XYZ file of C-alpha atoms in Angstrom:
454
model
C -26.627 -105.519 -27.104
C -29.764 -103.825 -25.913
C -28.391 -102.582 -23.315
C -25.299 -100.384 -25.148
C -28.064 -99.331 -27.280
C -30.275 -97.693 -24.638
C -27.175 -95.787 -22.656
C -25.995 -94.081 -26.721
C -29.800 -93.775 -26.650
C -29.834 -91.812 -23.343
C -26.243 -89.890 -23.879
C -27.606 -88.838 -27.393
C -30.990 -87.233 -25.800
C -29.083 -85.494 -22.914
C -26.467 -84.046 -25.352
C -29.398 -82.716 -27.548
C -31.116 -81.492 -24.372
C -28.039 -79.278 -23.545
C -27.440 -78.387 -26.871
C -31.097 -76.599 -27.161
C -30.875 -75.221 -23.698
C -27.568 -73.277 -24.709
C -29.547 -72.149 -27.851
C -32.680 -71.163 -25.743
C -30.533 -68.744 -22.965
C -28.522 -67.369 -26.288
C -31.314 -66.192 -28.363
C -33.548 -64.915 -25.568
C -30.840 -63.232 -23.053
C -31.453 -59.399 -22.759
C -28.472 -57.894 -24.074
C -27.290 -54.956 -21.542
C -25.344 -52.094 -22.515
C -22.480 -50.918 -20.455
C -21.309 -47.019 -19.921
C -17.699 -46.484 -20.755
C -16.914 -45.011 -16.436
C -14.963 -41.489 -17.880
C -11.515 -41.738 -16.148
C -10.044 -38.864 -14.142
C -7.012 -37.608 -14.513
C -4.529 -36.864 -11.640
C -2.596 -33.764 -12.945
C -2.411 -31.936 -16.382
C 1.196 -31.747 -17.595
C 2.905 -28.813 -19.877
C 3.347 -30.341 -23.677
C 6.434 -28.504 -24.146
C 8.026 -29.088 -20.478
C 7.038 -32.507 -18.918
C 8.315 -31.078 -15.396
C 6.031 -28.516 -15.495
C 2.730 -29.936 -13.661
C -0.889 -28.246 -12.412
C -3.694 -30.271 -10.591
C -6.104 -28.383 -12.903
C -6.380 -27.630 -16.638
C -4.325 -24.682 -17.876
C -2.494 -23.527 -21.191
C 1.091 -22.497 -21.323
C 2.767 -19.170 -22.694
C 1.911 -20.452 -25.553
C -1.609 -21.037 -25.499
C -1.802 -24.670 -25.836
C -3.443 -26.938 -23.411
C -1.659 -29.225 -20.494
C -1.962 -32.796 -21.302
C -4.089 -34.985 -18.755
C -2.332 -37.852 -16.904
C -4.605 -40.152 -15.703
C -3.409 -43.487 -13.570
C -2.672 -45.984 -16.279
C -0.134 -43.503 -17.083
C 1.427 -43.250 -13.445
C 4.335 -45.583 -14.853
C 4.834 -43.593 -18.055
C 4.086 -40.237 -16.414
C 7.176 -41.447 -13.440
C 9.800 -40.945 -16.177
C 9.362 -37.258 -16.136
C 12.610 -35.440 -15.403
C 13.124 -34.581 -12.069
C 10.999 -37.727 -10.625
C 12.520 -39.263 -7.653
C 11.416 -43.129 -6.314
C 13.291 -44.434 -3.281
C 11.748 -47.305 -0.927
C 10.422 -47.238 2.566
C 13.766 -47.897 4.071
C 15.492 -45.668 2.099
C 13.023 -42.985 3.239
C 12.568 -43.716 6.717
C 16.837 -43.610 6.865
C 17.018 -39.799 5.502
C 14.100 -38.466 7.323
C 11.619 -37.606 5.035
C 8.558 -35.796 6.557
C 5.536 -34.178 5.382
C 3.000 -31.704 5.501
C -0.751 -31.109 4.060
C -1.064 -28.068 2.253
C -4.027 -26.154 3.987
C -6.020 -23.195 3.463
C -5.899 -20.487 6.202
C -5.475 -17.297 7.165
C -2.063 -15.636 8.003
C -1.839 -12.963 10.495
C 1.276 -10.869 11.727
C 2.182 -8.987 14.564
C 5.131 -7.060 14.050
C 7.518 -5.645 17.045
C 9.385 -2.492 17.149
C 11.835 -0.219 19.709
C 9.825 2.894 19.665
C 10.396 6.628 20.719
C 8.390 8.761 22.374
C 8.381 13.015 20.428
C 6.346 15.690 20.483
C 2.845 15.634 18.499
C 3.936 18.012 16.065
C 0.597 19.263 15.432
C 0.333 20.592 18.619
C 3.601 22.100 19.162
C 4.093 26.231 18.900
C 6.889 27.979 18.555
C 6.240 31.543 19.204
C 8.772 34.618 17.411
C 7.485 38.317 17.750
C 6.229 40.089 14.810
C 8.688 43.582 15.362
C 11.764 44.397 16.434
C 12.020 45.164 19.943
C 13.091 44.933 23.629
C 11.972 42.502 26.322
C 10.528 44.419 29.646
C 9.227 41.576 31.535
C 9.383 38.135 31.375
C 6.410 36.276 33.086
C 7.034 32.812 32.614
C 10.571 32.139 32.807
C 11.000 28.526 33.616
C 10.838 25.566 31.865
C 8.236 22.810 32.459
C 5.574 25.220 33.448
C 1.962 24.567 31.879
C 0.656 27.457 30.563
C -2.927 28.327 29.453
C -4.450 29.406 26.404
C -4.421 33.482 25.620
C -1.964 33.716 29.008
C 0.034 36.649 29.092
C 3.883 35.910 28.751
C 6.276 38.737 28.382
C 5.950 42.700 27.459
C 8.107 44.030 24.968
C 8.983 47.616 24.130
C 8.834 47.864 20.073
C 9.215 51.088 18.743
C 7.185 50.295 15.633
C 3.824 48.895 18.120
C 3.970 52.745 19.794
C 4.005 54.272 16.275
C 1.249 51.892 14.930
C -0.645 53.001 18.250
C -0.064 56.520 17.405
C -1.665 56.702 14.117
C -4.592 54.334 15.508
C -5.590 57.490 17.772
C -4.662 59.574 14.687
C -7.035 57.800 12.746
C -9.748 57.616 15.771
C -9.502 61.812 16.113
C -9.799 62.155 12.190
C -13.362 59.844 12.313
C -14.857 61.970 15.387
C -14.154 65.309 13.125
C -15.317 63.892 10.276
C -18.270 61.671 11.511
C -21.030 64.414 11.055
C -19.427 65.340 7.478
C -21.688 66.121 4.529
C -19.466 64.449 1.741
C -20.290 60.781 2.379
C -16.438 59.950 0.675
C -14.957 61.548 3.335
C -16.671 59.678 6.282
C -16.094 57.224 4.139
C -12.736 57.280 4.205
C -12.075 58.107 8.025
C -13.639 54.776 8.580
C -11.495 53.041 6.317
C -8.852 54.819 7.497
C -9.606 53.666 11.385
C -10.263 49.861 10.212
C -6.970 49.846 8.417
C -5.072 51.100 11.640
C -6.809 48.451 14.170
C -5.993 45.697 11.679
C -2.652 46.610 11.682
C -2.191 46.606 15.549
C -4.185 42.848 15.404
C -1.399 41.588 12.929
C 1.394 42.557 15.276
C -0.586 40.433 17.788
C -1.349 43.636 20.407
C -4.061 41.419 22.404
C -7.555 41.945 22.203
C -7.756 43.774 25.685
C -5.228 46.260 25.650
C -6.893 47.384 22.539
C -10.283 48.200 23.827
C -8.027 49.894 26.198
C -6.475 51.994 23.853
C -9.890 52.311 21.663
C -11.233 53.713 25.285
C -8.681 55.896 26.929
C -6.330 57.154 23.731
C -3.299 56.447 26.062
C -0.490 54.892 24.278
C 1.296 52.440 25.849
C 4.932 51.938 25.790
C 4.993 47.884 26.071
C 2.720 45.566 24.467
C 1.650 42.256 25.803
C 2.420 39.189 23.854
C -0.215 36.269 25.002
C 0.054 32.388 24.351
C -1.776 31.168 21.365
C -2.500 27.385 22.908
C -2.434 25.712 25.996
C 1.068 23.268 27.057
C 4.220 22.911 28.671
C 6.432 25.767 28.352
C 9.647 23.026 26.876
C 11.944 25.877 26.130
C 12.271 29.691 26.656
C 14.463 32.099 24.258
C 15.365 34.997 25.646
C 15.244 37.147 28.643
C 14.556 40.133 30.112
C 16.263 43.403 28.451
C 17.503 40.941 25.460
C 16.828 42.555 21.918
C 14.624 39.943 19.731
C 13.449 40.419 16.230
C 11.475 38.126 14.239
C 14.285 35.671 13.760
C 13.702 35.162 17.525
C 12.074 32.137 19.345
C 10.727 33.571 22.626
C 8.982 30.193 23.322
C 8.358 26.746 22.596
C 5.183 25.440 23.760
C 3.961 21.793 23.706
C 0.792 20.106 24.195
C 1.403 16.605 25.619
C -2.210 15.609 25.714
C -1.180 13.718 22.615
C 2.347 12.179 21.500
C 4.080 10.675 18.924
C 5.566 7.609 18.426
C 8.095 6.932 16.034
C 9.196 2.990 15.471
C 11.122 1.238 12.523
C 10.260 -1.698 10.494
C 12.219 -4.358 8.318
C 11.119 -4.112 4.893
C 9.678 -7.219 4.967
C 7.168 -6.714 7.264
C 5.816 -3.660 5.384
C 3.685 -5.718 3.477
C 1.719 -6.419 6.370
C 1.190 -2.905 8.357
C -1.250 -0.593 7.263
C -2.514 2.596 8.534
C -5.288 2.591 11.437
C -3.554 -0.711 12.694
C -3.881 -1.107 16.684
C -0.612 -1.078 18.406
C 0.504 -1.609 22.249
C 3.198 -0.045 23.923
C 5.376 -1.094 27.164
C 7.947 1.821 28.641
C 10.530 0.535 31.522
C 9.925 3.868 33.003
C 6.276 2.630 33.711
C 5.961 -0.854 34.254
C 2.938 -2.909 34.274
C 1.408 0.018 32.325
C 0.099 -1.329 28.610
C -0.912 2.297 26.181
C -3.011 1.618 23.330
C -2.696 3.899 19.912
C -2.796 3.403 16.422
C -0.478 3.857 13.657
C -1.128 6.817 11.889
C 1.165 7.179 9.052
C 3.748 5.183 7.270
C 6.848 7.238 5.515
C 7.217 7.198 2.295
C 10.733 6.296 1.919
C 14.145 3.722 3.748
C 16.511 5.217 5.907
C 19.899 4.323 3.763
C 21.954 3.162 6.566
C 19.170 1.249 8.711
C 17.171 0.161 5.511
C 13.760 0.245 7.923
C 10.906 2.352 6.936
C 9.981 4.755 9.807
C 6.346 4.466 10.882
C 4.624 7.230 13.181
C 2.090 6.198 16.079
C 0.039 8.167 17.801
C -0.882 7.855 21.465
C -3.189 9.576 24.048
C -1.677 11.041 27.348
C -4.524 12.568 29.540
C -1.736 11.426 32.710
C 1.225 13.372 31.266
C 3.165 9.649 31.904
C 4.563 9.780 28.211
C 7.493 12.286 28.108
C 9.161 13.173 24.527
C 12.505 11.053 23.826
C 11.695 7.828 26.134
C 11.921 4.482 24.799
C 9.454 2.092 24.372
C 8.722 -1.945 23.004
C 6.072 -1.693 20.460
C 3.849 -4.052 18.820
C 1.711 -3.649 15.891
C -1.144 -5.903 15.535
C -1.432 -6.091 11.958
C -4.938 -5.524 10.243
C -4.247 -7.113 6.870
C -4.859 -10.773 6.877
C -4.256 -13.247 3.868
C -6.365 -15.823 2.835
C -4.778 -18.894 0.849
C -2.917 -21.888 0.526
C -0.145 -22.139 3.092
C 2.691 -24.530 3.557
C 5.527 -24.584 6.158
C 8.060 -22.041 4.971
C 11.215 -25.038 5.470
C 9.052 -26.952 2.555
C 10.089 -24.690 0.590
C 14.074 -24.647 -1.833
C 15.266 -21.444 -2.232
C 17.668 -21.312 -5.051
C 17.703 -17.781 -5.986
C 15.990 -18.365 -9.226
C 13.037 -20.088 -8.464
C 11.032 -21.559 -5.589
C 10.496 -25.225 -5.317
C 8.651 -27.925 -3.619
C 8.599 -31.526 -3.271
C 4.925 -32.511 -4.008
C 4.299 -36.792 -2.707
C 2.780 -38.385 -5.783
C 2.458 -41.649 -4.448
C 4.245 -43.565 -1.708
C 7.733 -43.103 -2.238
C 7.457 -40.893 -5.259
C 8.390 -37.421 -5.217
C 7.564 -34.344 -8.072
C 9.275 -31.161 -8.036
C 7.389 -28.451 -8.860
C 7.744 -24.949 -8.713
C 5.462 -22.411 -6.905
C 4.948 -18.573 -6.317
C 5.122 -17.701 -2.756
C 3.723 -14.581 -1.357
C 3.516 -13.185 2.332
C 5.060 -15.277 5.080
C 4.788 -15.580 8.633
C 5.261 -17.303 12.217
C 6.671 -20.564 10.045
C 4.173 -20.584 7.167
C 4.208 -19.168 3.725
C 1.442 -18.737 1.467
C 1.434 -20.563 -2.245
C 0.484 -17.866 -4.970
C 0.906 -20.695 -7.449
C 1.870 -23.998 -8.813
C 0.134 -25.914 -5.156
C -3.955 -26.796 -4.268
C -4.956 -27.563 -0.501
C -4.656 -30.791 0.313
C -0.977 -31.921 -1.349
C 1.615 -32.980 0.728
C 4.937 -31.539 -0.093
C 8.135 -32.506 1.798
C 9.193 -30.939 4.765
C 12.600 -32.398 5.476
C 15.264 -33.568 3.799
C 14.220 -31.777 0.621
C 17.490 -31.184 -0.118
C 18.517 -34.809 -0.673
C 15.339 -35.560 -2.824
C 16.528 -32.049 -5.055
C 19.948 -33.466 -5.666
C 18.458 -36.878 -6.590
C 16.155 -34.713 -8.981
C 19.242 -33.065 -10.407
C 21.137 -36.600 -11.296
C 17.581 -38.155 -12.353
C 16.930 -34.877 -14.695
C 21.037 -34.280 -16.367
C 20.443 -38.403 -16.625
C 17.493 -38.535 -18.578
C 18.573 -35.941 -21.019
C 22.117 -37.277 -21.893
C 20.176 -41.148 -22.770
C 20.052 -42.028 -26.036
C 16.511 -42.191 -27.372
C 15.986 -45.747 -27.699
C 17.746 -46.123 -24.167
C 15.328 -47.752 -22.251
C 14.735 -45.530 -19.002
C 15.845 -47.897 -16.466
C 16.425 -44.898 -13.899
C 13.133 -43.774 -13.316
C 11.406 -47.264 -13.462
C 12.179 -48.537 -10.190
C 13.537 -46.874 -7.008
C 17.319 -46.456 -6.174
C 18.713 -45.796 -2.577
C 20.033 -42.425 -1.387
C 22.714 -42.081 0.137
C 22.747 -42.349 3.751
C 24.958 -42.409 7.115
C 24.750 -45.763 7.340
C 26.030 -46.700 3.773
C 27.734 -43.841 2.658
C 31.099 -45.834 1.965
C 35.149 -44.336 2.361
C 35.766 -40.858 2.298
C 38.899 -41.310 1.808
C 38.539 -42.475 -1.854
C 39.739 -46.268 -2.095
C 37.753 -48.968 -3.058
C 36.983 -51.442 -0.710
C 38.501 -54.581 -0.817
C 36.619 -57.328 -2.213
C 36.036 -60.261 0.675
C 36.212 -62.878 -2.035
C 39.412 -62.061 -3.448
C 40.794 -65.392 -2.677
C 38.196 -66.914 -4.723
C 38.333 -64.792 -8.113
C 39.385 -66.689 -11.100
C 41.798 -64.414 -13.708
């Protein structure tokens, strides 16, 4: 009896022990308050369109603000129209492939069939001021270079030996009238002389046989017609005893020092070309040769037929190697350079309408979304819009994921309300090679058919 008594005893002091200790830790335990950890979201969605997504805050046409979806909504946020889920088999069987969105710059290089023309600028075509008739011809071969202020032809003009007549006229009146009283008069004898010599000067008598004629007061019957510029004589227009008259070319005279280039361009590479860009050309005619020049001038309208745009370049010929109407390979390095978000141009779904992309949510989950593209080149495209640096969007077999999007999309908008969206909650197969069924439209026939029941 003692015994029971002192184990109740003992169980009643250790249950009293514990009891107090529990009380003790409760009353005197420092309470600690915990920070709520603000979530992040992973995309802001459009409140009027839930297809529409951005990876940063934005408003809509509207003004109001996208809605954040953060990762406890994943599974809610995965029954957005247009959503496509398929499983690793499934995706390894169509060939899905991706690419990182980067950040870079785009360059271009654009390559023409150039020809080679006269530099315009340089180019003289030389007509006689009077009527008249060629005495001697000088230079009377094509090709030939000529100097600047060389003589070329005399002509016989019945107007230059009647200009030269009243030039004397004029010179006589001034020596009577030099040592006149009446300062009007020697006034006007010098006038009178000025007017005469400028008159000779505008039907181009050279400076020469007019100090000549200033001189001696001999009138000569032909008048020398001088080259205004240095070139190659490229055409000649009359000959001797031939008639001319203003309306007459006598010569065409080019400066090849300096050509031009003409080259066209597709109008989608005019984007990229600007003037000042550096350009290389390669003839046949000269092989192993490389000419640098620039492009100096981009025309302001398309041929019709062609639609190109016709660019001019301009080259430097100190060797003469260049000749007017030879063709050349071109290529324009070009200067402007673009700096943003790039993605391999067959990413991208061209529908006519819009632009679209298949952005990888998570593994196996697939967003369209579209974008505004800008420049393109050598396989890349840059992303004005709708895409950040760093998402993956689908590279290949895009076009099985869109139609996927398309029965996902018509499906979710012809449920019922309350329809639960059993679609979108889990993945379904695409179709593939390997389990694509008949083509020819009959079911196939059911292995347990001895087995059914009626």
């Amino acid at each position: 009896m003692n015994k029971r008594l002192i184990i109740a005893v003992f169980l009643a002091l250790l249950l009293g022990l514990g009891i107090g200790y529990w009380f003790a830790a409760e009353k005197f335990q420092p309470k600690v308050e915990t920070t709520p950890v603000p979530r992040k979201p992973l995309y802001y969605r459009s409140p009027m369109d839930p297809a529409v997504t951005s990876p940063v805050p934005r408003k809509d046409s509207m003004g109001m603000d996208y809605v954040p979806v953060y990762a406890d909504q994943e599974q809610a946020a995965e029954t957005a129209p247009g959503t496509v889920r398929i499983d690793p088999v499934t995706e390894q069987n169509i060939g899905v492939r991706t690419a990182v969105a980067g950040k870079e710059t785009l360059s271009h290089v654009v390559r023409a069939v150039g020809r080679v023309a006269y530099d315009e600028e340089r180019l003289v075509r030389l007509h006689p001021k009077t009527e008249g008739w060629i005495e001697t011809l000088r230079i009377d071969k094509t090709g030939e270079w000529v100097k600047k202020n060389e003589d070329l032809l005399s002509i016989y003009s019945p107007q230059l030996v009647a200009s030269q007549q009243e030039y004397i006229l004029a010179l006589n009146n001034l020596k009577a009238l030099e040592k006149s009283p009446i300062e009007d008069i020697r006034r006007g004898a010098e006038e009178l002389v000025k007017s005469s010599r400028e008159r000779l000067k505008l039907l181009d008598v050279p400076a020469h046989q007019l100090r000549d004629l200033t001189r001696t007061h001999e009138i000569k019957k032909t008048l020398h017609i001088h080259t205004p510029a240095a070139g190659i004589v490229m055409n000649i227009g009359v000959r001797e005893g031939q008639y001319v008259t203003p309306a007459t070319e006598l010569y065409m005279i080019a400066n090849l020092s300096t050509v031009w280039v003409y080259a066209d361009i597709y109008e989608y590479e005019l984007p990229w070309v600007q003037v000042g860009d550096r350009v290389e050309m390669r003839l046949a005619g000269i092989p192993g040769r490389v000419f640098e020049g620039h492009l100096a001038y981009i025309y302001p309208y398309a041929e019709p037929k062609t639609r190109t745009i016709k660019v001019r370049l301009t080259f430097d010929n100190p060797e003469l190697l260049l000749k007017p109407d030879m063709f050349a390979e071109v290529t324009i390095f070009a200067g402007r350079k673009v700096d943003a978000v790039t993605i391999p141009a067959q990413a991208v779904i061209r529908s006519g309408a819009r632009n679209q992309v298949f952005v990888v949510r998570a593994p196996g989950k697939f967003e369209p979304r579209t974008v505004t593209l800008g420049l393109a080149s050598n396989g890349k495209v840059a992303v004005l819009e709708g895409l950040e640096a760093g998402e993956k969007v689908v590279t290949s077999a895009q076009f099985l994921l869109d139609s996927e999007s398309k029965l996902r999309e018509v499906t979710t908008k012809m449920r019922e309300p309350d329809e639960p969206a059993d679609l979108s909650s889990k993945p379904l197969p695409l179709p593939t090679p390997q389990n694509s069924g008949n083509t020819d439209g009959e079911a196939e026939p059911n292995r347990h058919e001895g087995h059914r029941h009626d």
